[in-house]
Coordinates of C-alpha atoms and ligand atoms in Angstrom, one line a residue:
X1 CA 28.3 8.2 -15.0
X2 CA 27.6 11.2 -12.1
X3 CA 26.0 11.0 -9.2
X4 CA 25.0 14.3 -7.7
X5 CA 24.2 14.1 -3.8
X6 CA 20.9 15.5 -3.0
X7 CA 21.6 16.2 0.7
X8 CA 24.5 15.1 2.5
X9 CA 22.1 12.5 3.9
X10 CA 20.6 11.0 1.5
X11 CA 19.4 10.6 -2.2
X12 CA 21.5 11.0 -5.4
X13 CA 20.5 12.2 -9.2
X14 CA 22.3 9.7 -11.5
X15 CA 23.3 11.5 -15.1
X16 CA 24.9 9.9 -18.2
X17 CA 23.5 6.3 -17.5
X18 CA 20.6 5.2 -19.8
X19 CA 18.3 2.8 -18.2
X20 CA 16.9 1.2 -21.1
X21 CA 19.9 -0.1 -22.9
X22 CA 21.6 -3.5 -20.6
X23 CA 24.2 -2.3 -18.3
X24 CA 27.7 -3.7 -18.3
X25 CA 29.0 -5.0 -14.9
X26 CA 31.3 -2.5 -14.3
X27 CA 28.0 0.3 -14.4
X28 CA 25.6 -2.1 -12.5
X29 CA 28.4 -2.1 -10.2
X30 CA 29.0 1.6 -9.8
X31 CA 25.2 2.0 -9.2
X32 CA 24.7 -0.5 -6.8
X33 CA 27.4 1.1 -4.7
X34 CA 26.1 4.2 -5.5
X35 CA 22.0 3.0 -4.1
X36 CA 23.8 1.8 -0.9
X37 CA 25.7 5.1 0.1
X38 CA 22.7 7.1 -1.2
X39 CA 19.7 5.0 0.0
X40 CA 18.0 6.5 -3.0
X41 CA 18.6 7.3 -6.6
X42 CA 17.2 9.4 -9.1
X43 CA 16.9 9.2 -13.0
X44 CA 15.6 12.1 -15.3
X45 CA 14.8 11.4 -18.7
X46 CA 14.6 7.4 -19.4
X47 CA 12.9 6.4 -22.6
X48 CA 12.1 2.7 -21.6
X49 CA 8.8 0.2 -22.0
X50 CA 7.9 -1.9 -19.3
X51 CA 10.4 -5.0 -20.3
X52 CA 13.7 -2.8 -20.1
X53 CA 11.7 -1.2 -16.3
X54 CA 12.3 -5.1 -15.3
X55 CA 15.9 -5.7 -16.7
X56 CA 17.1 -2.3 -15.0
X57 CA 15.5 -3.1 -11.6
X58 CA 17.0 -6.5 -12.3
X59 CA 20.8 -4.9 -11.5
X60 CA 19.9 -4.2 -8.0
X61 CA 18.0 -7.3 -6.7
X62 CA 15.4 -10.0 -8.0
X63 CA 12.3 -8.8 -8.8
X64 CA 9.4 -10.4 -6.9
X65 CA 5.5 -10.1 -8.1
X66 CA 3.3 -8.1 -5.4
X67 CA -0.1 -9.8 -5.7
X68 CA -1.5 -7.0 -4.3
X69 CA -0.7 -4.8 -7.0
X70 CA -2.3 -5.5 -10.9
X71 CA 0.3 -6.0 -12.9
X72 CA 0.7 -3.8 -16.3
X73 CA 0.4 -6.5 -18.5
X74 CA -0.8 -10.3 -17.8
X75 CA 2.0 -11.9 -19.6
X76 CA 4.6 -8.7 -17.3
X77 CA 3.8 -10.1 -13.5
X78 CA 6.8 -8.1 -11.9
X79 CA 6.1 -4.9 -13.5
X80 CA 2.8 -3.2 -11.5
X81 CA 0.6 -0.9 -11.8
X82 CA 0.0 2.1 -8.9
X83 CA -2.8 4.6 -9.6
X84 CA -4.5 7.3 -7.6
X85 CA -7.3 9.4 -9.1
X86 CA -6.5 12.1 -6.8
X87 CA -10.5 12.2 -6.0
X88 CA -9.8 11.8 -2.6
X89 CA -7.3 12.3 0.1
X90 CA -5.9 9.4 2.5
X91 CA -6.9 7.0 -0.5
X92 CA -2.6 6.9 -1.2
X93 CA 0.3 6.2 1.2
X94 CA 0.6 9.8 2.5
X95 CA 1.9 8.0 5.9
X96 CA 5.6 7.3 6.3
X97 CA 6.3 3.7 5.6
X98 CA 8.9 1.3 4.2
X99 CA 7.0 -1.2 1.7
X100 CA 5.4 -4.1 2.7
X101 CA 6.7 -4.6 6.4
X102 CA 3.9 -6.8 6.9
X103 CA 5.6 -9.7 5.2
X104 CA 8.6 -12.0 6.7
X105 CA 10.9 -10.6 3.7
X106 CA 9.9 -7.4 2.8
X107 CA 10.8 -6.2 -0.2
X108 CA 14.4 -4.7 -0.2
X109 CA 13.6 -2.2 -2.5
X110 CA 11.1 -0.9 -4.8
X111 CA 12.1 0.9 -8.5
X112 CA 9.1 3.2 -9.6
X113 CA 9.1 5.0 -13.2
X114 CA 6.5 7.7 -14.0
X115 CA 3.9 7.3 -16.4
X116 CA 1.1 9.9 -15.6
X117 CA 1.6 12.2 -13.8
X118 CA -0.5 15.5 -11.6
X119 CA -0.2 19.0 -13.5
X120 CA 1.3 20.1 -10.1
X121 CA 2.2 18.1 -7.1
X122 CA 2.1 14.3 -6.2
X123 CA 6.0 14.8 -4.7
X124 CA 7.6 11.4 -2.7
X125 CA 9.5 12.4 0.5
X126 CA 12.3 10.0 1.5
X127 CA 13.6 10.1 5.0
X128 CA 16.9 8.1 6.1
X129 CA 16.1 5.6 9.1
X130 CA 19.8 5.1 9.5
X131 CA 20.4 8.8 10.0
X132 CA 17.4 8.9 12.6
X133 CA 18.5 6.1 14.3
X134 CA 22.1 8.0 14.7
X135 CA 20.5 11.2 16.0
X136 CA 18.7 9.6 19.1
X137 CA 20.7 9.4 22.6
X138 CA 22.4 7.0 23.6
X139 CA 20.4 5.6 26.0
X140 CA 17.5 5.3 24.0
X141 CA 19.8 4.0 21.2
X142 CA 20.7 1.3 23.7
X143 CA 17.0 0.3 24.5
X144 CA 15.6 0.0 21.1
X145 CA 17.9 -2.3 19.5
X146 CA 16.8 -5.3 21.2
X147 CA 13.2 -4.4 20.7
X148 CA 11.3 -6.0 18.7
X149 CA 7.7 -5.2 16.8
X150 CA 4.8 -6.3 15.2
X151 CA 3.6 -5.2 11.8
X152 CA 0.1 -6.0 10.0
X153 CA -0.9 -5.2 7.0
X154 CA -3.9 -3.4 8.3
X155 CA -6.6 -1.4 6.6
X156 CA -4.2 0.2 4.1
X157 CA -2.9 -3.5 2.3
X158 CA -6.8 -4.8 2.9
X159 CA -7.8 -1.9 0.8
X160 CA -5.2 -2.8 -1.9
X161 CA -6.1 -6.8 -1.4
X162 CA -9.9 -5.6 -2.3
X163 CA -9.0 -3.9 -5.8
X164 CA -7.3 -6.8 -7.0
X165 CA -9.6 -9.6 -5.5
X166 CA -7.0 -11.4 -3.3
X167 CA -7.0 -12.9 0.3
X168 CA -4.7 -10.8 3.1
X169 CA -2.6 -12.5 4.8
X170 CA -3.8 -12.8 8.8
X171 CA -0.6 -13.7 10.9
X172 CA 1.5 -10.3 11.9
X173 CA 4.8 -10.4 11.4
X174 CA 7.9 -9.3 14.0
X175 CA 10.9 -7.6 13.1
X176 CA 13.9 -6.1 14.8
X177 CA 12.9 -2.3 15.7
X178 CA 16.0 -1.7 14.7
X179 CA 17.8 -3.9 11.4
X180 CA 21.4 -3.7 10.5
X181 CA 21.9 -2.9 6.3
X182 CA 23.5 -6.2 5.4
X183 CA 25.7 -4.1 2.7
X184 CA 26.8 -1.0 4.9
X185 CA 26.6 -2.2 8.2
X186 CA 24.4 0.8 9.2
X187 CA 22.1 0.2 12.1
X188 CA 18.5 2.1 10.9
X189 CA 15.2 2.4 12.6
X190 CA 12.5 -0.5 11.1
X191 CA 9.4 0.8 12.3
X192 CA 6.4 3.0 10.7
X193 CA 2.8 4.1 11.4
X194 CA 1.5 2.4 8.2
X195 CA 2.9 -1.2 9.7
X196 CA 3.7 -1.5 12.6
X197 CA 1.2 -1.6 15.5
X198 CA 3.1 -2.9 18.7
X199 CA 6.4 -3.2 20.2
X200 CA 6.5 -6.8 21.8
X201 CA 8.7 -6.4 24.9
X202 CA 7.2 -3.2 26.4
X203 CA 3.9 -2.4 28.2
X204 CA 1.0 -1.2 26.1
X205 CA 1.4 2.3 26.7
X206 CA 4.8 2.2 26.8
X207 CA 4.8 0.5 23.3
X208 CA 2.5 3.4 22.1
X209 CA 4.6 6.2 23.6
X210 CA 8.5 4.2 22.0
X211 CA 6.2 3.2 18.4
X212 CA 5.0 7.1 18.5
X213 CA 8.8 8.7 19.3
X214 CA 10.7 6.7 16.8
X215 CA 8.1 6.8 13.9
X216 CA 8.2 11.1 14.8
X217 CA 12.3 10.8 14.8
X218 CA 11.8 10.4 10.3
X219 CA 9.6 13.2 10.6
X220 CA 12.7 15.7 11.2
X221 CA 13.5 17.4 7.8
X222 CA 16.7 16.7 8.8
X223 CA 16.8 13.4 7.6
X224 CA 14.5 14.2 4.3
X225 CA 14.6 15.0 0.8
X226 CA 11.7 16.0 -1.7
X227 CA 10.8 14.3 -5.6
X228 CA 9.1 16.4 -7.7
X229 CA 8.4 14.3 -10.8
X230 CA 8.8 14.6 -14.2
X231 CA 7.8 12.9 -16.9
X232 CA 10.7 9.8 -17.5
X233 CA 11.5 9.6 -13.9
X234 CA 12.8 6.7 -12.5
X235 CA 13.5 6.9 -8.8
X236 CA 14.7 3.4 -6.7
X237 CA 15.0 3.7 -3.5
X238 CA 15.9 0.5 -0.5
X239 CA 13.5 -0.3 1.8
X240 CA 16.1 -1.5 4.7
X241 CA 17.2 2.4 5.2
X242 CA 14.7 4.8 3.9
X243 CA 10.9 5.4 4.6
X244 CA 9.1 6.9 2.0
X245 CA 5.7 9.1 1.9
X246 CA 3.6 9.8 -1.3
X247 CA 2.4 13.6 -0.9
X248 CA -1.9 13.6 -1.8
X249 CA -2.1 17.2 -2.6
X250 CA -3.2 16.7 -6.2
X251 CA -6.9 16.2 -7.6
X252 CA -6.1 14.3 -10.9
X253 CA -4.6 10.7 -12.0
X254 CA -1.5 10.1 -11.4
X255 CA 0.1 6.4 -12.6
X256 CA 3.8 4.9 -11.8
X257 CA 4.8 1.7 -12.8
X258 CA 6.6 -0.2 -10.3
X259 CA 9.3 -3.3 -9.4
X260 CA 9.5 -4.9 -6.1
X261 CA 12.9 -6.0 -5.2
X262 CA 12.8 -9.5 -3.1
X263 CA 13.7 -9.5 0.5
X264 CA 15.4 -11.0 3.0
X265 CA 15.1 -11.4 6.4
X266 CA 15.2 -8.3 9.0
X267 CA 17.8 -8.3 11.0
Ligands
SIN301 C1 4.6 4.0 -2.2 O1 4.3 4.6 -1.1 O2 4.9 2.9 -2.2 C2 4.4 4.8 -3.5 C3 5.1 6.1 -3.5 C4 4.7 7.0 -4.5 O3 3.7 6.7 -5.3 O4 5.2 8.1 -4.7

């Protein structure tokens, strides 16, 4: 196996491992070392069905269903389904996020493989909380970890709740604005605009003003990377030290198929 850094910040492009075949410890081993110091992996070229998707996503965590996501198959509940026409922009995620922050354990991290994909565009930007957390001062390092903030679900998992005929969940969630990586020990910013509408501890327009600076600080290309997919991609990236944001500059379908990794709690 080869990894081959993207930037010296983040993101890796794994060759020589095939992803449909069950990997032996010593490989699941390599790669899960490898996800942690990249954040984010990449895998050109994997031949897999749905089944093996599961089993490879399996290596890196415990696959959780997402009821707010169909799932490919009835009888396949971890394996889901995420489509865009492209008829329209702001139907997607084009907002930087980390998945599901709205819920106690959010997902650690999230395995997509393409299926259909745009004749041109459709890229996914990954940008290192960890590194952005690093690269504020020292001051403002010092006030934000012991914040804390709320996240909701808001109109963006109400609209995903309404495709698939399921009730939102109504009680917001806090987590730490700031949430240690249980396996590197790297302190990384836990907020996003997609999520997160209040810090708890300041004044409202002080919360809006902190929220608005740190969800800016992963807008540096600094701390970012570009995907332009291919047919037989599979990217996984971790939730607890990248945000992610799902480019809408394409006017056609464009399908993934996609495991949710169970969480644990933020800390
Ligand atoms: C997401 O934001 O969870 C999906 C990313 C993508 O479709 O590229």
């Amino acid at each position: 196996m080869e990894v081959t850094p993207i930037s010296p910040v983040l993101g890796g492009i794994v060759r020589g491992v095939d992803l449909s075949v069950p990997l032996d410890e010593a490989t699941s081993s390599e790669l899960r070392d490898a996800w942690h110091r990249h954040g984010v992996l990449f895998f050109r070229n994997q031949k897999m069905t749905d089944d093996q998707q599961l089993d490879a996503a399996s290596v890196f965590g415990a696959p959780e269903e997402f009821r707010f996501s169909p799932p490919v198959r009835d009888d396949l509940p971890l394996v889901h389904v995420i489509h865009e026409d492209g008829a329209r922009r702001g139907a997607g995620v084009a907002i930087w996020h980390s998945d599901a922050t709205w819920m106690a354990r959010p997902p650690i991290g999230t395995m997509l493989r393409a299926m259909r994909l745009p004749p041109g565009g459709g890229d996914t930007c990954f940008s290192h909380a960890g590194a952005a957390h690093d690269d504020l001062s020292a001051p403002l390092r010092t006030l934000v970890d012991c914040l804390t903030a709320v996240h909701e679900g808001g109109p963006h998992l109400a609209r995903s709740a309404a495709m698939v005929g399921v009730e939102v969940p109504e009680r917001p969630i806090s987590h730490p604005v700031v949430r240690t990586h249980p396996a590197t020990g790297r302190k990384c910013l836990f907020v996003n605009r997609l999520f997160t509408t209040r810090i708890n501890e300041l004044a409202e327009e002080e919360s809006r003003a902190v929220l608005g600076l740190l969800c800016d600080q992963l807008r540096a290309p600094d701390f970012q990377i570009r995907w332009q997919w291919r047919p037989g991609d599979v990217v996984l990236w971790d939730n607890r030290c990248l945000q992610h944001y799902a480019v809408q500059d394409y006017r056609s379908a464009r399908t993934m198929h996609r495991v949710t990794l169970a969480g644990e709690p933020v800390r």
